[in-house]
PDB file of C-alpha atoms in Angstrom:
ATOM      1  CA  MET A   1      21.506 -70.520  25.624  1.00  0.00           C
ATOM      2  CA  ALA A   2      17.569 -70.553  26.035  1.00  0.00           C
ATOM      3  CA  LEU A   3      17.589 -67.108  27.928  1.00  0.00           C
ATOM      4  CA  ILE A   4      20.362 -66.265  25.163  1.00  0.00           C
ATOM      5  CA  GLY A   5      17.838 -67.164  22.152  1.00  0.00           C
ATOM      6  CA  THR A   6      15.006 -65.279  24.145  1.00  0.00           C
ATOM      7  CA  ALA A   7      16.979 -62.119  24.593  1.00  0.00           C
ATOM      8  CA  ALA A   8      17.660 -62.122  20.850  1.00  0.00           C
ATOM      9  CA  LEU A   9      14.445 -63.061  19.912  1.00  0.00           C
ATOM     10  CA  LEU A  10      13.171 -59.873  22.260  1.00  0.00           C
ATOM     11  CA  PHE A  11      15.595 -57.399  20.071  1.00  0.00           C
ATOM     12  CA  VAL A  12      14.357 -58.369  16.833  1.00  0.00           C
ATOM     13  CA  LEU A  13      10.798 -57.673  18.126  1.00  0.00           C
ATOM     14  CA  GLY A  14      11.769 -54.496  19.267  1.00  0.00           C
ATOM     15  CA  LEU A  15      13.501 -53.359  16.328  1.00  0.00           C
ATOM     16  CA  MET A  16      10.009 -54.399  14.236  1.00  0.00           C
ATOM     17  CA  ILE A  17       7.909 -52.775  16.762  1.00  0.00           C
ATOM     18  CA  SER A  18      10.041 -49.724  17.634  1.00  0.00           C
ATOM     19  CA  PRO A  19       8.198 -46.144  16.784  1.00  0.00           C
ATOM     20  CA  VAL A  20       9.104 -44.043  13.933  1.00  0.00           C
ATOM     21  CA  TYR A  21      10.477 -41.218  16.285  1.00  0.00           C
ATOM     22  CA  THR A  22      13.340 -43.576  16.343  1.00  0.00           C
ATOM     23  CA  GLN A  23      14.732 -42.689  12.982  1.00  0.00           C
ATOM     24  CA  ASP A  24      16.754 -39.424  11.992  1.00  0.00           C
ATOM     25  CA  LEU A  25      14.577 -36.080  12.239  1.00  0.00           C
ATOM     26  CA  SER A  26      16.841 -34.501  10.079  1.00  0.00           C
ATOM     27  CA  THR A  27      16.737 -37.463   7.577  1.00  0.00           C
ATOM     28  CA  GLN A  28      13.176 -37.136   7.706  1.00  0.00           C
ATOM     29  CA  CYS A  29      12.909 -33.643   7.425  1.00  0.00           C
ATOM     30  CA  GLY A  30      14.757 -33.085   4.182  1.00  0.00           C
ATOM     31  CA  ASP A  31      13.265 -35.885   2.263  1.00  0.00           C
ATOM     32  CA  ASN A  32      10.900 -35.590  -0.922  1.00  0.00           C
ATOM     33  CA  TYR A  33       7.954 -37.213   0.197  1.00  0.00           C
ATOM     34  CA  THR A  34       6.483 -39.389  -2.662  1.00  0.00           C
ATOM     35  CA  ASN A  35       3.387 -41.451  -3.059  1.00  0.00           C
ATOM     36  CA  VAL A  36       1.481 -39.575  -0.505  1.00  0.00           C
ATOM     37  CA  ILE A  37      -2.082 -40.052   0.142  1.00  0.00           C
ATOM     38  CA  SER A  38      -4.400 -37.546   1.651  1.00  0.00           C
ATOM     39  CA  SER A  39      -5.287 -38.158   5.292  1.00  0.00           C
ATOM     40  CA  THR A  40      -8.927 -38.103   6.246  1.00  0.00           C
ATOM     41  CA  ASN A  41      -8.469 -38.801  10.127  1.00  0.00           C
ATOM     42  CA  PHE A  42      -6.619 -35.572  11.147  1.00  0.00           C
ATOM     43  CA  GLY A  43      -6.397 -31.945   9.781  1.00  0.00           C
ATOM     44  CA  LEU A  44      -3.980 -28.769   9.395  1.00  0.00           C
ATOM     45  CA  THR A  45      -5.147 -25.249  10.619  1.00  0.00           C
ATOM     46  CA  VAL A  46      -3.823 -21.752  10.910  1.00  0.00           C
ATOM     47  CA  SER A  47      -4.869 -18.968  13.145  1.00  0.00           C
ATOM     48  CA  SER A  48      -5.246 -16.692   9.922  1.00  0.00           C
ATOM     49  CA  GLN A  49      -5.892 -17.426   6.175  1.00  0.00           C
ATOM     50  CA  ASN A  50      -4.857 -13.805   5.324  1.00  0.00           C
ATOM     51  CA  LEU A  51      -1.447 -13.535   4.388  1.00  0.00           C
ATOM     52  CA  THR A  52       0.524 -10.486   5.468  1.00  0.00           C
ATOM     53  CA  ALA A  53       4.814  -9.789   5.490  1.00  0.00           C
ATOM     54  CA  ASN A  54       6.065 -10.474   9.422  1.00  0.00           C
ATOM     55  CA  THR A  55       3.523 -11.789  10.719  1.00  0.00           C
ATOM     56  CA  ASN A  56       3.301 -14.814  13.433  1.00  0.00           C
ATOM     57  CA  TYR A  57       0.817 -17.607  12.452  1.00  0.00           C
ATOM     58  CA  THR A  58      -0.427 -20.571  14.961  1.00  0.00           C
ATOM     59  CA  VAL A  59      -0.156 -23.454  13.138  1.00  0.00           C
ATOM     60  CA  THR A  60      -2.273 -26.532  14.760  1.00  0.00           C
ATOM     61  CA  VAL A  61      -2.060 -30.199  13.456  1.00  0.00           C
ATOM     62  CA  ASN A  62      -5.333 -32.205  14.965  1.00  0.00           C
ATOM     63  CA  GLY A  63      -6.545 -36.059  15.243  1.00  0.00           C
ATOM     64  CA  LEU A  64      -3.263 -37.880  16.023  1.00  0.00           C
ATOM     65  CA  ASN A  65      -4.146 -41.220  17.394  1.00  0.00           C
ATOM     66  CA  ASP A  66      -0.695 -42.440  18.442  1.00  0.00           C
ATOM     67  CA  THR A  67       2.918 -41.150  17.890  1.00  0.00           C
ATOM     68  CA  LYS A  68       3.948 -39.899  14.527  1.00  0.00           C
ATOM     69  CA  THR A  69       6.418 -38.034  12.952  1.00  0.00           C
ATOM     70  CA  VAL A  70       5.134 -34.837  11.750  1.00  0.00           C
ATOM     71  CA  ILE A  71       7.116 -32.611   9.070  1.00  0.00           C
ATOM     72  CA  LEU A  72       5.878 -29.087   8.407  1.00  0.00           C
ATOM     73  CA  ARG A  73       6.637 -26.968   5.714  1.00  0.00           C
ATOM     74  CA  ALA A  74       5.416 -23.867   4.023  1.00  0.00           C
ATOM     75  CA  GLN A  75       5.950 -23.042   0.492  1.00  0.00           C
ATOM     76  CA  SER A  76       5.535 -20.365  -2.005  1.00  0.00           C
ATOM     77  CA  ASN A  77       5.886 -21.079  -5.313  1.00  0.00           C
ATOM     78  CA  ASN A  78       7.548 -23.844  -4.578  1.00  0.00           C
ATOM     79  CA  SER A  79      10.208 -22.346  -2.256  1.00  0.00           C
ATOM     80  CA  PRO A  80      10.288 -22.753   2.009  1.00  0.00           C
ATOM     81  CA  VAL A  81       9.559 -19.468   3.019  1.00  0.00           C
ATOM     82  CA  GLY A  82       9.296 -17.875   6.340  1.00  0.00           C
ATOM     83  CA  THR A  83      10.331 -19.295   9.878  1.00  0.00           C
ATOM     84  CA  TRP A  84       9.163 -21.632  11.840  1.00  0.00           C
ATOM     85  CA  GLN A  85       9.295 -21.749  15.736  1.00  0.00           C
ATOM     86  CA  ASN A  86      12.298 -23.330  16.850  1.00  0.00           C
ATOM     87  CA  ALA A  87      10.912 -25.410  20.422  1.00  0.00           C
ATOM     88  CA  THR A  88      12.724 -28.563  22.324  1.00  0.00           C
ATOM     89  CA  GLY A  89      12.097 -31.283  20.384  1.00  0.00           C
ATOM     90  CA  VAL A  90      11.652 -29.779  16.687  1.00  0.00           C
ATOM     91  CA  THR A  91      14.358 -30.413  14.003  1.00  0.00           C
ATOM     92  CA  ASN A  92      14.697 -27.768  11.743  1.00  0.00           C
ATOM     93  CA  CYS A  93      16.053 -28.427   8.302  1.00  0.00           C
ATOM     94  CA  SER A  94      15.911 -26.415   4.728  1.00  0.00           C
ATOM     95  CA  LEU A  95      12.284 -27.443   3.933  1.00  0.00           C
ATOM     96  CA  GLY A  96      10.601 -26.891   7.392  1.00  0.00           C
ATOM     97  CA  ILE A  97      10.607 -28.681  10.524  1.00  0.00           C
ATOM     98  CA  ALA A  98      10.337 -32.520  12.029  1.00  0.00           C
ATOM     99  CA  PHE A  99       8.782 -33.272  15.030  1.00  0.00           C
ATOM    100  CA  ASN A 100       7.732 -36.312  17.336  1.00  0.00           C
ATOM    101  CA  ALA A 101       3.941 -35.981  18.265  1.00  0.00           C
ATOM    102  CA  ASN A 102       2.603 -37.569  21.419  1.00  0.00           C
ATOM    103  CA  SER A 103      -0.806 -35.830  21.519  1.00  0.00           C
ATOM    104  CA  THR A 104      -3.661 -35.824  19.597  1.00  0.00           C
ATOM    105  CA  THR A 105      -3.393 -31.631  18.915  1.00  0.00           C
ATOM    106  CA  ASN A 106       0.122 -30.323  18.142  1.00  0.00           C
ATOM    107  CA  THR A 107       0.917 -26.717  17.873  1.00  0.00           C
ATOM    108  CA  THR A 108       3.479 -24.598  16.576  1.00  0.00           C
ATOM    109  CA  ASN A 109       4.340 -21.070  14.700  1.00  0.00           C
ATOM    110  CA  TRP A 110       5.082 -20.014  11.780  1.00  0.00           C
ATOM    111  CA  THR A 111       6.206 -16.081  10.727  1.00  0.00           C
ATOM    112  CA  SER A 112       5.445 -15.054   7.305  1.00  0.00           C
ATOM    113  CA  PRO A 113       8.867 -13.376   5.375  1.00  0.00           C
ATOM    114  CA  GLY A 114       9.485  -9.472   5.722  1.00  0.00           C
ATOM    115  CA  SER A 115       8.364  -9.175   1.986  1.00  0.00           C
ATOM    116  CA  VAL A 116       5.298 -11.071   0.261  1.00  0.00           C
ATOM    117  CA  ASN A 117       3.986 -11.106  -3.299  1.00  0.00           C
ATOM    118  CA  SER A 118       2.031 -14.309  -3.533  1.00  0.00           C
ATOM    119  CA  SER A 119       0.244 -16.983  -1.546  1.00  0.00           C
ATOM    120  CA  VAL A 120       2.117 -19.496   0.700  1.00  0.00           C
ATOM    121  CA  THR A 121       1.014 -23.523   1.441  1.00  0.00           C
ATOM    122  CA  LEU A 122       1.379 -24.864   4.822  1.00  0.00           C
ATOM    123  CA  SER A 123       1.610 -28.437   4.044  1.00  0.00           C
ATOM    124  CA  VAL A 124       1.517 -31.198   7.239  1.00  0.00           C
ATOM    125  CA  TYR A 125       2.879 -34.884   6.394  1.00  0.00           C
ATOM    126  CA  ILE A 126       2.805 -37.847   9.054  1.00  0.00           C
ATOM    127  CA  LEU A 127       4.828 -40.399   8.628  1.00  0.00           C
ATOM    128  CA  ASN A 128       3.753 -44.115   9.265  1.00  0.00           C
ATOM    129  CA  GLY A 129       6.630 -46.595   9.486  1.00  0.00           C
ATOM    130  CA  THR A 130       9.453 -46.165   7.743  1.00  0.00           C
ATOM    131  CA  GLY A 131       8.227 -43.185   6.049  1.00  0.00           C
ATOM    132  CA  THR A 132       7.325 -45.036   2.888  1.00  0.00           C
ATOM    133  CA  ASN A 133       2.918 -44.668   3.861  1.00  0.00           C
ATOM    134  CA  THR A 134       2.854 -41.143   4.524  1.00  0.00           C
ATOM    135  CA  ASN A 135      -0.125 -38.640   4.724  1.00  0.00           C
ATOM    136  CA  VAL A 136      -0.393 -35.168   3.638  1.00  0.00           C
ATOM    137  CA  ALA A 137      -2.848 -32.492   4.255  1.00  0.00           C
ATOM    138  CA  ASN A 138      -2.304 -28.528   3.298  1.00  0.00           C
ATOM    139  CA  VAL A 139      -3.660 -25.290   4.080  1.00  0.00           C
ATOM    140  CA  THR A 140      -3.281 -22.019   2.063  1.00  0.00           C
ATOM    141  CA  ILE A 141      -2.508 -18.539   3.529  1.00  0.00           C
ATOM    142  CA  ASN A 142      -3.762 -16.061   0.822  1.00  0.00           C
ATOM    143  CA  TYR A 143      -2.155 -13.088  -0.420  1.00  0.00           C
ATOM    144  CA  VAL A 144      -4.432 -10.387  -1.341  1.00  0.00           C
ATOM    145  CA  ALA A 145      -2.396  -7.703  -3.253  1.00  0.00           C
ATOM    146  CA  PRO A 146      -3.139  -4.131  -2.197  1.00  0.00           C
ATOM    147  CA  THR A 147      -4.908  -1.628  -3.794  1.00  0.00           C
ATOM    148  CA  PRO A 148      -2.238   0.747  -4.951  1.00  0.00           C
ATOM    149  CA  SER A 149      -2.840   4.103  -3.515  1.00  0.00           C
ATOM    150  CA  SER A 150      -1.947   7.007  -6.161  1.00  0.00           C
ATOM    151  CA  ASN A 151       1.105   8.226  -4.194  1.00  0.00           C
ATOM    152  CA  THR A 152       3.090   5.004  -5.015  1.00  0.00           C
ATOM    153  CA  THR A 153       2.119   4.212  -8.435  1.00  0.00           C
ATOM    154  CA  GLU A 154       4.455   7.100  -9.780  1.00  0.00           C
ATOM    155  CA  ASN A 155       7.189   9.366  -8.288  1.00  0.00           C
ATOM    156  CA  VAL A 156       4.834  12.748  -6.632  1.00  0.00           C
ATOM    157  CA  THR A 157       7.539  15.296  -8.798  1.00  0.00           C
ATOM    158  CA  THR A 158       6.961  13.228 -12.243  1.00  0.00           C
ATOM    159  CA  LEU A 159       2.993  13.636 -11.591  1.00  0.00           C
ATOM    160  CA  CYS A 160       3.305  17.132 -10.482  1.00  0.00           C
ATOM    161  CA  ASN A 161       4.930  17.971 -13.926  1.00  0.00           C
ATOM    162  CA  GLN A 162       3.112  16.156 -15.777  1.00  0.00           C
ATOM    163  CA  ASN A 163      -0.117  16.944 -18.328  1.00  0.00           C
ATOM    164  CA  PRO A 164      -2.740  14.644 -16.792  1.00  0.00           C
ATOM    165  CA  ILE A 165      -4.437  12.837 -20.013  1.00  0.00           C
ATOM    166  CA  ASN A 166      -8.221  12.191 -20.406  1.00  0.00           C
ATOM    167  CA  ALA A 167      -9.048  14.287 -17.212  1.00  0.00           C
ATOM    168  CA  THR A 168     -13.133  14.386 -16.482  1.00  0.00           C
ATOM    169  CA  THR A 169     -15.290  16.878 -14.428  1.00  0.00           C
ATOM    170  CA  ALA A 170     -15.240  15.415 -10.863  1.00  0.00           C
ATOM    171  CA  GLY A 171     -18.939  14.694  -9.526  1.00  0.00           C
ATOM    172  CA  ASN A 172     -18.052  13.885  -5.661  1.00  0.00           C
ATOM    173  CA  PHE A 173     -15.493  16.465  -5.126  1.00  0.00           C
ATOM    174  CA  THR A 174     -14.990  20.405  -5.347  1.00  0.00           C
ATOM    175  CA  VAL A 175     -12.081  22.970  -4.935  1.00  0.00           C
ATOM    176  CA  THR A 176     -13.270  26.314  -3.244  1.00  0.00           C
ATOM    177  CA  VAL A 177     -11.416  29.355  -2.887  1.00  0.00           C
ATOM    178  CA  SER A 178     -11.601  32.509  -0.185  1.00  0.00           C
ATOM    179  CA  PRO A 179     -11.533  35.086  -1.761  1.00  0.00           C
ATOM    180  CA  GLN A 180     -12.772  34.782  -5.083  1.00  0.00           C
ATOM    181  CA  ASN A 181     -11.964  38.455  -6.114  1.00  0.00           C
ATOM    182  CA  LEU A 182      -8.285  38.495  -7.717  1.00  0.00           C
ATOM    183  CA  VAL A 183      -6.157  41.090  -6.018  1.00  0.00           C
ATOM    184  CA  ALA A 184      -2.041  41.374  -6.130  1.00  0.00           C
ATOM    185  CA  ASN A 185      -0.193  39.852  -3.632  1.00  0.00           C
ATOM    186  CA  THR A 186      -2.660  38.548  -1.718  1.00  0.00           C
ATOM    187  CA  SER A 187      -3.044  35.227  -0.276  1.00  0.00           C
ATOM    188  CA  TYR A 188      -6.014  33.186  -0.733  1.00  0.00           C
ATOM    189  CA  LYS A 189      -7.107  30.077   1.218  1.00  0.00           C
ATOM    190  CA  VAL A 190      -8.223  27.251  -1.054  1.00  0.00           C
ATOM    191  CA  THR A 191      -9.894  24.143  -0.090  1.00  0.00           C
ATOM    192  CA  VAL A 192     -10.248  20.387  -1.494  1.00  0.00           C
ATOM    193  CA  ASN A 193     -13.545  18.800  -0.276  1.00  0.00           C
ATOM    194  CA  GLY A 194     -15.116  15.086  -1.185  1.00  0.00           C
ATOM    195  CA  LEU A 195     -12.278  13.106  -1.350  1.00  0.00           C
ATOM    196  CA  ASN A 196     -12.967   9.609   0.533  1.00  0.00           C
ATOM    197  CA  ASP A 197      -9.740   7.550   0.310  1.00  0.00           C
ATOM    198  CA  THR A 198      -6.241   8.483  -0.369  1.00  0.00           C
ATOM    199  CA  LYS A 199      -5.502  10.096  -3.374  1.00  0.00           C
ATOM    200  CA  THR A 200      -2.832  12.199  -4.812  1.00  0.00           C
ATOM    201  CA  VAL A 201      -3.588  15.762  -5.074  1.00  0.00           C
ATOM    202  CA  ILE A 202      -2.173  18.515  -8.275  1.00  0.00           C
ATOM    203  CA  LEU A 203      -2.530  21.897  -7.868  1.00  0.00           C
ATOM    204  CA  ARG A 204      -2.438  24.777 -10.026  1.00  0.00           C
ATOM    205  CA  ALA A 205      -3.207  28.318 -10.879  1.00  0.00           C
ATOM    206  CA  GLN A 206      -2.675  29.286 -14.297  1.00  0.00           C
ATOM    207  CA  LEU A 207      -3.764  33.094 -16.034  1.00  0.00           C
ATOM    208  CA  ASN A 208      -3.846  33.066 -19.503  1.00  0.00           C
ATOM    209  CA  ASN A 209      -2.464  29.365 -19.300  1.00  0.00           C
ATOM    210  CA  SER A 210       0.665  30.185 -17.426  1.00  0.00           C
ATOM    211  CA  SER A 211       1.585  29.195 -13.898  1.00  0.00           C
ATOM    212  CA  VAL A 212       1.545  31.798 -11.923  1.00  0.00           C
ATOM    213  CA  GLY A 213       1.754  32.957  -7.755  1.00  0.00           C
ATOM    214  CA  THR A 214       2.975  30.997  -5.320  1.00  0.00           C
ATOM    215  CA  TRP A 215       2.076  27.973  -3.787  1.00  0.00           C
ATOM    216  CA  GLN A 216       2.157  27.181   0.439  1.00  0.00           C
ATOM    217  CA  ASN A 217       5.263  25.002   0.996  1.00  0.00           C
ATOM    218  CA  ALA A 218       3.751  22.808   3.470  1.00  0.00           C
ATOM    219  CA  THR A 219       5.797  19.319   4.829  1.00  0.00           C
ATOM    220  CA  GLY A 220       4.221  16.597   2.449  1.00  0.00           C
ATOM    221  CA  VAL A 221       4.051  18.990  -0.155  1.00  0.00           C
ATOM    222  CA  THR A 222       6.176  18.369  -3.785  1.00  0.00           C
ATOM    223  CA  THR A 223       6.473  21.897  -5.250  1.00  0.00           C
ATOM    224  CA  CYS A 224       7.126  21.470  -9.049  1.00  0.00           C
ATOM    225  CA  ASP A 225       7.167  23.955 -12.407  1.00  0.00           C
ATOM    226  CA  LEU A 226       3.326  23.819 -13.128  1.00  0.00           C
ATOM    227  CA  GLY A 227       1.871  24.031  -9.135  1.00  0.00           C
ATOM    228  CA  ILE A 228       1.929  21.338  -6.264  1.00  0.00           C
ATOM    229  CA  ALA A 229       1.087  17.256  -5.416  1.00  0.00           C
ATOM    230  CA  PHE A 230       0.323  15.810  -2.251  1.00  0.00           C
ATOM    231  CA  SER A 231      -1.093  13.131  -0.437  1.00  0.00           C
ATOM    232  CA  ALA A 232      -4.475  13.509   0.624  1.00  0.00           C
ATOM    233  CA  ASN A 233      -5.933  11.211   3.781  1.00  0.00           C
ATOM    234  CA  SER A 234      -8.475  12.845   4.649  1.00  0.00           C
ATOM    235  CA  THR A 235     -11.964  14.438   3.423  1.00  0.00           C
ATOM    236  CA  THR A 236     -11.245  17.898   3.186  1.00  0.00           C
ATOM    237  CA  ASN A 237      -7.432  19.135   2.725  1.00  0.00           C
ATOM    238  CA  THR A 238      -6.743  22.999   2.595  1.00  0.00           C
ATOM    239  CA  THR A 239      -3.947  25.263   1.312  1.00  0.00           C
ATOM    240  CA  ASN A 240      -2.381  28.746   0.512  1.00  0.00           C
ATOM    241  CA  TRP A 241      -1.566  30.308  -2.599  1.00  0.00           C
ATOM    242  CA  THR A 242      -0.425  33.564  -3.423  1.00  0.00           C
ATOM    243  CA  SER A 243      -1.399  35.787  -6.713  1.00  0.00           C
ATOM    244  CA  PRO A 244       1.666  37.662  -8.146  1.00  0.00           C
ATOM    245  CA  GLY A 245       2.927  40.784  -7.313  1.00  0.00           C
ATOM    246  CA  SER A 246       0.806  42.453 -10.667  1.00  0.00           C
ATOM    247  CA  VAL A 247      -2.286  41.214 -12.174  1.00  0.00           C
ATOM    248  CA  ASN A 248      -4.489  42.207 -15.840  1.00  0.00           C
ATOM    249  CA  SER A 249      -6.777  38.804 -15.878  1.00  0.00           C
ATOM    250  CA  SER A 250      -8.414  36.153 -13.570  1.00  0.00           C
ATOM    251  CA  VAL A 251      -6.856  33.599 -12.328  1.00  0.00           C
ATOM    252  CA  ILE A 252      -7.951  29.510 -13.174  1.00  0.00           C
ATOM    253  CA  LEU A 253      -7.362  27.531 -10.030  1.00  0.00           C
ATOM    254  CA  SER A 254      -7.216  23.706 -11.108  1.00  0.00           C
ATOM    255  CA  VAL A 255      -7.591  20.773  -8.715  1.00  0.00           C
ATOM    256  CA  TYR A 256      -6.655  17.377 -10.555  1.00  0.00           C
ATOM    257  CA  ILE A 257      -7.130  14.004  -8.491  1.00  0.00           C
ATOM    258  CA  LEU A 258      -5.632  11.157  -9.851  1.00  0.00           C
ATOM    259  CA  ASN A 259      -6.316   7.324  -9.741  1.00  0.00           C
ATOM    260  CA  GLY A 260      -3.856   4.794 -10.336  1.00  0.00           C
ATOM    261  CA  THR A 261      -1.178   5.701 -12.627  1.00  0.00           C
ATOM    262  CA  GLY A 262      -2.462   8.816 -13.306  1.00  0.00           C
ATOM    263  CA  THR A 263      -4.364   7.851 -17.034  1.00  0.00           C
ATOM    264  CA  ASN A 264      -7.477   7.988 -14.883  1.00  0.00           C
ATOM    265  CA  THR A 265      -7.653  11.662 -13.484  1.00  0.00           C
ATOM    266  CA  ASN A 266     -10.545  13.680 -12.204  1.00  0.00           C
ATOM    267  CA  VAL A 267     -10.554  17.433 -12.166  1.00  0.00           C
ATOM    268  CA  ALA A 268     -12.264  20.204 -10.971  1.00  0.00           C
ATOM    269  CA  SER A 269     -11.760  23.874 -11.707  1.00  0.00           C
ATOM    270  CA  VAL A 270     -12.641  27.566  -9.950  1.00  0.00           C
ATOM    271  CA  THR A 271     -11.970  31.092 -11.130  1.00  0.00           C
ATOM    272  CA  ILE A 272     -10.368  33.754  -8.940  1.00  0.00           C
ATOM    273  CA  ILE A 273     -12.145  36.939 -10.980  1.00  0.00           C
ATOM    274  CA  TYR A 274      -9.949  40.098 -11.850  1.00  0.00           C
ATOM    275  CA  VAL A 275     -11.861  43.178 -11.804  1.00  0.00           C
ATOM    276  CA  ALA A 276     -10.119  46.034 -13.830  1.00  0.00           C
ATOM    277  CA  PRO A 277     -10.169  49.226 -11.389  1.00  0.00           C
ATOM    278  CA  THR A 278     -12.847  51.957 -12.506  1.00  0.00           C
ATOM    279  CA  PRO A 279     -10.685  54.881 -13.848  1.00  0.00           C
ATOM    280  CA  SER A 280     -11.007  57.776 -11.608  1.00  0.00           C
ATOM    281  CA  SER A 281     -10.602  61.507 -13.442  1.00  0.00           C
ATOM    282  CA  ASN A 282      -6.747  62.123 -12.333  1.00  0.00           C
ATOM    283  CA  THR A 283      -5.867  58.546 -13.384  1.00  0.00           C
ATOM    284  CA  THR A 284      -7.336  59.469 -17.280  1.00  0.00           C
ATOM    285  CA  GLY A 285      -3.679  61.177 -18.173  1.00  0.00           C
ATOM    286  CA  ASN A 286      -0.624  61.217 -16.246  1.00  0.00           C
ATOM    287  CA  VAL A 287      -0.856  64.399 -14.064  1.00  0.00           C
ATOM    288  CA  THR A 288       2.442  65.843 -15.258  1.00  0.00           C
ATOM    289  CA  THR A 289       1.462  65.992 -18.463  1.00  0.00           C
ATOM    290  CA  LEU A 290      -1.496  67.732 -17.571  1.00  0.00           C
ATOM    291  CA  CYS A 291      -0.347  70.054 -15.691  1.00  0.00           C
ATOM    292  CA  ASN A 292       1.894  71.277 -18.881  1.00  0.00           C
ATOM    293  CA  GLN A 293      -0.046  70.722 -21.352  1.00  0.00           C
ATOM    294  CA  ASN A 294      -2.178  74.093 -22.745  1.00  0.00           C
ATOM    295  CA  PRO A 295      -5.595  73.050 -21.855  1.00  0.00           C
ATOM    296  CA  ILE A 296      -8.139  73.423 -24.797  1.00  0.00           C
ATOM    297  CA  ASN A 297     -11.661  74.779 -24.948  1.00  0.00           C
ATOM    298  CA  ALA A 298     -11.479  76.049 -21.813  1.00  0.00           C
ATOM    299  CA  PHE A 299     -14.354  78.896 -21.180  1.00  0.00           C
ATOM    300  CA  ILE A 300     -14.823  81.428 -18.139  1.00  0.00           C
ATOM    301  CA  SER A 301     -16.412  80.758 -15.172  1.00  0.00           C
ATOM    302  CA  LEU A 302     -19.557  83.226 -14.478  1.00  0.00           C
ATOM    303  CA  LYS A 303     -19.089  82.191 -10.821  1.00  0.00           C
TER     304      LYS A 303
END
């Protein structure tokens, strides 16, 4: 009887001192923990605090001094996001992962989702006893919205055809053309200089306010009724324009540099000068007409 009593006592004591990891990890992983308190004796760190899509992050829990149940979660706008590393001893649930930590430093990996548009908060819950006494630590991986490039804010074809508003003379870029004298059916080299980042560039050639000539059709160039548009990704961008088969006045080449949605637009222009040919004597009248007419004021040569 004494032995039975002793065994029963030891069994009861064993239940009282059994560690938290004997509890169901799946249940603990999915619990909503209330009455949590911020911890001062352990910490949570992440390998990078800048959030980018589909990126692997190393997550480390430090400062545990004995065996605890650890719950890790990643949330954005109060919803679980990303994927936690699936390792031996780790229980996955819809809210995150749970595992029994048996060292002072515990490391795992979390992968961000394929698309991100807001910051993610990583939280670690350290369960003591039955989980009613819970410590928590948080760290935020910050999302920084990318600066929109001009070629993604609107459809390039739409930008090519629209009339840019609030265009201002550019001070940091130029457009040059070679040669500078306008001749029919001639190819001209058009160069845009001074761009310091990716912009949408629109080029137009106009004569008497109407589009004229033909722009080079190259990879990455969108052709429209008013000219061409392309995304410039270098400081110097060159293309070619061919004058029409018949010319009778100067042509203005204009470059529009779009910033943002196109409402903030810079413009620079260069003129290809048309010079009317000097008439020669045999072109002052139709030769056939001259041949058939009776010359007037004719006089006899004395030579």
